[in-house]
PDB file of C-alpha atoms in Angstrom:
ATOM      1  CA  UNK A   1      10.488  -8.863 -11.054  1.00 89.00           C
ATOM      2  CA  UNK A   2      10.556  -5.271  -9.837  1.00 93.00           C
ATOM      3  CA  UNK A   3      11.986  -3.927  -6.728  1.00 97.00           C
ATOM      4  CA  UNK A   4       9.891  -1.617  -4.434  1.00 97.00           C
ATOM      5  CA  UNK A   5      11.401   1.418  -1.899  1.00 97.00           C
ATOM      6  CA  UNK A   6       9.336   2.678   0.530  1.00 97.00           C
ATOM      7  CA  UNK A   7       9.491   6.264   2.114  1.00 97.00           C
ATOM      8  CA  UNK A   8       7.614   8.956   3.816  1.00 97.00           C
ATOM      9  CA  UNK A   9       6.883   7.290   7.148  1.00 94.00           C
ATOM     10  CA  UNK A  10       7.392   9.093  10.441  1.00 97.00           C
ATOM     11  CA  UNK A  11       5.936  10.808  13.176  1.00 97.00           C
ATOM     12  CA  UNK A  12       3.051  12.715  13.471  1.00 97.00           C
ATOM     13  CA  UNK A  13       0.161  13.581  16.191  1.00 97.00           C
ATOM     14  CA  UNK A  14      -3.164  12.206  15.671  1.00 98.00           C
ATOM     15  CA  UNK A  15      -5.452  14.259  13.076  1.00 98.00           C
ATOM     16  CA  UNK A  16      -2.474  14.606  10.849  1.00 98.00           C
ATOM     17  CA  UNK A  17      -1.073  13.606   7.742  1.00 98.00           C
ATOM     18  CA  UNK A  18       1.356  11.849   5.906  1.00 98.00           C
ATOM     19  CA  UNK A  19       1.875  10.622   2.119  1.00 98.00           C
ATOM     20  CA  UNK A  20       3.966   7.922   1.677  1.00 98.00           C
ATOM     21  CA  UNK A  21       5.553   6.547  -1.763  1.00 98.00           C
ATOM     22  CA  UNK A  22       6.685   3.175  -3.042  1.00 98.00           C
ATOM     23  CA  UNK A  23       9.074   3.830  -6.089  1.00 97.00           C
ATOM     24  CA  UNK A  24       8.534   0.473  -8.659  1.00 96.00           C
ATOM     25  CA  UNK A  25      11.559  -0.340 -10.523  1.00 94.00           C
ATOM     26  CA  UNK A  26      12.541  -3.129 -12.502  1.00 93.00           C
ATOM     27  CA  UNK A  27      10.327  -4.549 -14.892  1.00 89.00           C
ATOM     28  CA  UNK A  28       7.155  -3.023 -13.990  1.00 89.00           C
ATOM     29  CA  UNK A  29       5.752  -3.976 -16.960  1.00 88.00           C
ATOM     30  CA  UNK A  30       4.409  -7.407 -15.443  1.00 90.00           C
ATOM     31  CA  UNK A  31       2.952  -5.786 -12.605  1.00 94.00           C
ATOM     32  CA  UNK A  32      -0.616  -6.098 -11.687  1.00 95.00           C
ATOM     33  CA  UNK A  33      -0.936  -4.109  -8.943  1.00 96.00           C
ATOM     34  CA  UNK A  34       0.822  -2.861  -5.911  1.00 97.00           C
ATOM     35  CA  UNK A  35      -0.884  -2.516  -2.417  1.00 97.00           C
ATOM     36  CA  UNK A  36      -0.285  -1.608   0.965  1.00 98.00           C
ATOM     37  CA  UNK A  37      -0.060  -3.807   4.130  1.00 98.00           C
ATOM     38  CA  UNK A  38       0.646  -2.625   7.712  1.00 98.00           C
ATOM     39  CA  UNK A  39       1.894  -4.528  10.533  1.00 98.00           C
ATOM     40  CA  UNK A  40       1.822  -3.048  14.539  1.00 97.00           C
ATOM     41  CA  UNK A  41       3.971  -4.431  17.323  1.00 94.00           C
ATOM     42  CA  UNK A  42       2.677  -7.730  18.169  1.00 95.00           C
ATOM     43  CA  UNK A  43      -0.362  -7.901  15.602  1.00 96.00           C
ATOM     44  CA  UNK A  44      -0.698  -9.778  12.307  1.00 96.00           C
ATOM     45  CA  UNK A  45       0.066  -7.640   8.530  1.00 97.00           C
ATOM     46  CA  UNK A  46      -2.809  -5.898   7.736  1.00 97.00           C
ATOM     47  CA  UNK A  47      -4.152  -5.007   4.228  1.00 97.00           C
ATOM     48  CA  UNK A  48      -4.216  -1.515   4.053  1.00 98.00           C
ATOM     49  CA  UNK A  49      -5.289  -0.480   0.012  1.00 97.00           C
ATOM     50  CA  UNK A  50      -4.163  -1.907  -3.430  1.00 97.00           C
ATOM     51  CA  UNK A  51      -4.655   0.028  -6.585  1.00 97.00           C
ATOM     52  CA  UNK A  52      -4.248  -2.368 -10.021  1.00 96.00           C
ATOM     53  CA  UNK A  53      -1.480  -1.057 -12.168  1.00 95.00           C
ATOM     54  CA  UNK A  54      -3.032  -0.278 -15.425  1.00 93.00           C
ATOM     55  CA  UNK A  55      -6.748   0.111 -14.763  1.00 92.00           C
ATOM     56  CA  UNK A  56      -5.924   2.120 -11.365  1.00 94.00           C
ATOM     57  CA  UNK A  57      -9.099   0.711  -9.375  1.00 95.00           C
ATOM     58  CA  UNK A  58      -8.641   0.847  -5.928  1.00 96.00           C
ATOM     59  CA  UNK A  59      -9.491  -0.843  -3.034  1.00 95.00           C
ATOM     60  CA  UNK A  60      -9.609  -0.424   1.047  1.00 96.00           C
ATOM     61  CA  UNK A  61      -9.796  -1.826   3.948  1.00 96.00           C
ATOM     62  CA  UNK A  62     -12.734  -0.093   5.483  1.00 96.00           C
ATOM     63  CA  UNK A  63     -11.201   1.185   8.427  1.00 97.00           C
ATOM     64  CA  UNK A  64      -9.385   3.315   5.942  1.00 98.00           C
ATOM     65  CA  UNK A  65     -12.018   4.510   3.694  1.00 97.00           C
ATOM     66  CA  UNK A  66     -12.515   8.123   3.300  1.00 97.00           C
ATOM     67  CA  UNK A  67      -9.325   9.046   5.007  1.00 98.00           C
ATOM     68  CA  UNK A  68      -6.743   7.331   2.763  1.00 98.00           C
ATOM     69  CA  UNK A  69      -6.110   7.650  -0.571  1.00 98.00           C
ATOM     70  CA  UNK A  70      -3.746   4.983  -2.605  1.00 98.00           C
ATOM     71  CA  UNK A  71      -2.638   6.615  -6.077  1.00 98.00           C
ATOM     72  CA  UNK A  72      -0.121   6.039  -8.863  1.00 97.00           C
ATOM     73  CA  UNK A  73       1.989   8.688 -10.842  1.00 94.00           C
ATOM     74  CA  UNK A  74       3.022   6.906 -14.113  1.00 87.00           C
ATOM     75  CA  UNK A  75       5.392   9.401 -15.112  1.00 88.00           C
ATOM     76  CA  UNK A  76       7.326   8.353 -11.958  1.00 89.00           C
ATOM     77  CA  UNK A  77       6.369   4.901 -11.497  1.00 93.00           C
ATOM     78  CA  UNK A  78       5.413   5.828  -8.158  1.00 97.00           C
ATOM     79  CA  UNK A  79       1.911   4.749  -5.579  1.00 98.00           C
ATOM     80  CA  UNK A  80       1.638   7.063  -3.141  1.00 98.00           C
ATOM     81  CA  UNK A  81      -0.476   6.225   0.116  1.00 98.00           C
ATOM     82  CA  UNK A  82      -1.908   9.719   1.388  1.00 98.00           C
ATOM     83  CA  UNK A  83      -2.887   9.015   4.714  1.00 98.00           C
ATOM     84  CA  UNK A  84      -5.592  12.038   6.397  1.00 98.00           C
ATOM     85  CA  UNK A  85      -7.151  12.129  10.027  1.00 98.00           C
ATOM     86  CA  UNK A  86      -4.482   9.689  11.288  1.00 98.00           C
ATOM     87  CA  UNK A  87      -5.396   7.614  14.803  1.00 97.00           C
ATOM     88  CA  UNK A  88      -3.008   6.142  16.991  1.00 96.00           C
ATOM     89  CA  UNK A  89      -3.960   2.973  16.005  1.00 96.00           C
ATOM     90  CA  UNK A  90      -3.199   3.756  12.038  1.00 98.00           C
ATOM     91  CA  UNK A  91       0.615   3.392  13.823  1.00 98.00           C
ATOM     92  CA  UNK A  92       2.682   0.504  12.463  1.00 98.00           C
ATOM     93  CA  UNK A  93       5.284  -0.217   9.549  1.00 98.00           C
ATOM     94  CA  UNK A  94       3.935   0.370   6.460  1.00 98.00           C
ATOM     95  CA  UNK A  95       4.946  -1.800   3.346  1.00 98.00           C
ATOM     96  CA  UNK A  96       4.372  -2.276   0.223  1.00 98.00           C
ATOM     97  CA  UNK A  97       3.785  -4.707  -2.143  1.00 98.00           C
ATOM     98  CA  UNK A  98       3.935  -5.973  -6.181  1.00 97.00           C
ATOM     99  CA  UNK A  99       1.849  -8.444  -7.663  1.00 97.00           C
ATOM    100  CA  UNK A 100       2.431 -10.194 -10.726  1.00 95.00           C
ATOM    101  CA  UNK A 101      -0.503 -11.927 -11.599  1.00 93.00           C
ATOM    102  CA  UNK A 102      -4.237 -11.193 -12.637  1.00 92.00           C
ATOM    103  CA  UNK A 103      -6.618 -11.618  -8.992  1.00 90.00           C
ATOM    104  CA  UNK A 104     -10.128 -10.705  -9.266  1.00 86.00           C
ATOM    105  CA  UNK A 105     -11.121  -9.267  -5.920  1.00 76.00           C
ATOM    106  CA  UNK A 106     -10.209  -7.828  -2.574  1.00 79.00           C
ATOM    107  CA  UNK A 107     -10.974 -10.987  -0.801  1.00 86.00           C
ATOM    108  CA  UNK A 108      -7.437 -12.277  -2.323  1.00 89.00           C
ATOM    109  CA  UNK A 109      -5.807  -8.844  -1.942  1.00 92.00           C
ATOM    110  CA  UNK A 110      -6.169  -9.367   1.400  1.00 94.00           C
ATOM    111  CA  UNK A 111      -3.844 -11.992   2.003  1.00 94.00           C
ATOM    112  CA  UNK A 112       0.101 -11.223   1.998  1.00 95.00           C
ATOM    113  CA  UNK A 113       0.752 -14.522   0.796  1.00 95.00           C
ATOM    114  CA  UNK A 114      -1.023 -13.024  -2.694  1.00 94.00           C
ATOM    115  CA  UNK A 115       2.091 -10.823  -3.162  1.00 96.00           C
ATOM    116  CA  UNK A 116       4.979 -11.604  -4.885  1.00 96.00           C
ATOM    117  CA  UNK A 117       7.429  -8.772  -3.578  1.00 97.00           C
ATOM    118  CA  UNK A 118       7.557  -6.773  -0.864  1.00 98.00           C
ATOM    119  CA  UNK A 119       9.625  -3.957   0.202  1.00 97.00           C
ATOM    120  CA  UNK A 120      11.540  -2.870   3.191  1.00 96.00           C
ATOM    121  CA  UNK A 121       8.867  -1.137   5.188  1.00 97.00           C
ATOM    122  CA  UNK A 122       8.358   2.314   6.735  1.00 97.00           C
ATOM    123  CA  UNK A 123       7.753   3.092  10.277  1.00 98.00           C
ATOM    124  CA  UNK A 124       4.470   5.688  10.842  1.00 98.00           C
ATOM    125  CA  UNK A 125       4.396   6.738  14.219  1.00 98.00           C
ATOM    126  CA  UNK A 126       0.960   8.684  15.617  1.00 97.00           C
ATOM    127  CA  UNK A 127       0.759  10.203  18.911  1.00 96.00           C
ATOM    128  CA  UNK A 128      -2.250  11.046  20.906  1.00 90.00           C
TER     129      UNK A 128
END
């Protein structure tokens, strides 16, 4: 099991940018992959992006595409989520997520209940 710490969230104004990190500690050696979910006031968790530990393929949820970027930094056993051209509606807590098992395709990395452990959350805040 590994244990993930989210930071970098915050406020900025829409058109901005943010990167934020989930350090993976632990033994990170049975991870799969580790993704990113968001949640708004009053709205179900969102998938967000999930990048697969070793192979580091990525995937998106398209409202995302070609303004955030999920990466991981081995030497630091680090994803970072850089976030570009933020919208107010990009605005919830942002967590992330470990996975410990082998899934084949963003259909399953969609659902939360995929993941197997999820950290505290960080709150991203865009204003208009």
């Amino acid at each position: 099991q590994v244990t993930l710490v989210e930071s970098g969230g915050g406020l900025v104004q829409a058109g901005g940018s943010l990167r934020l990190s989930c350090a993976v500690s632990g033994r990170t050696f049975s991870t799969q992959a580790v993704g990113w979910f968001r949640q708004a006031p009053g709205k179900e968790r969102e998938f967000v992006a999930a990048i697969r530990w070793n192979s580091r393929i990525t995937y998106y949820v398209d409202s995302v595409k070609g303004r955030f970027t999920i990466s991981k930094d081995n030497a630091y056993n680090t994803v970072h989520l850089e976030m570009n051209s933020l919208k107010p509606e990009d605005a919830a807590v942002y967590s992330c997520a470990a996975l410990y098992r082998y899934i084949s395709g963003i259909s399953d990395f969609r659902e939360a209940s995929t993941w197997d452990t999820w950290g505290q959350g960080t709150q991203v805040t865009v204003s208009s």
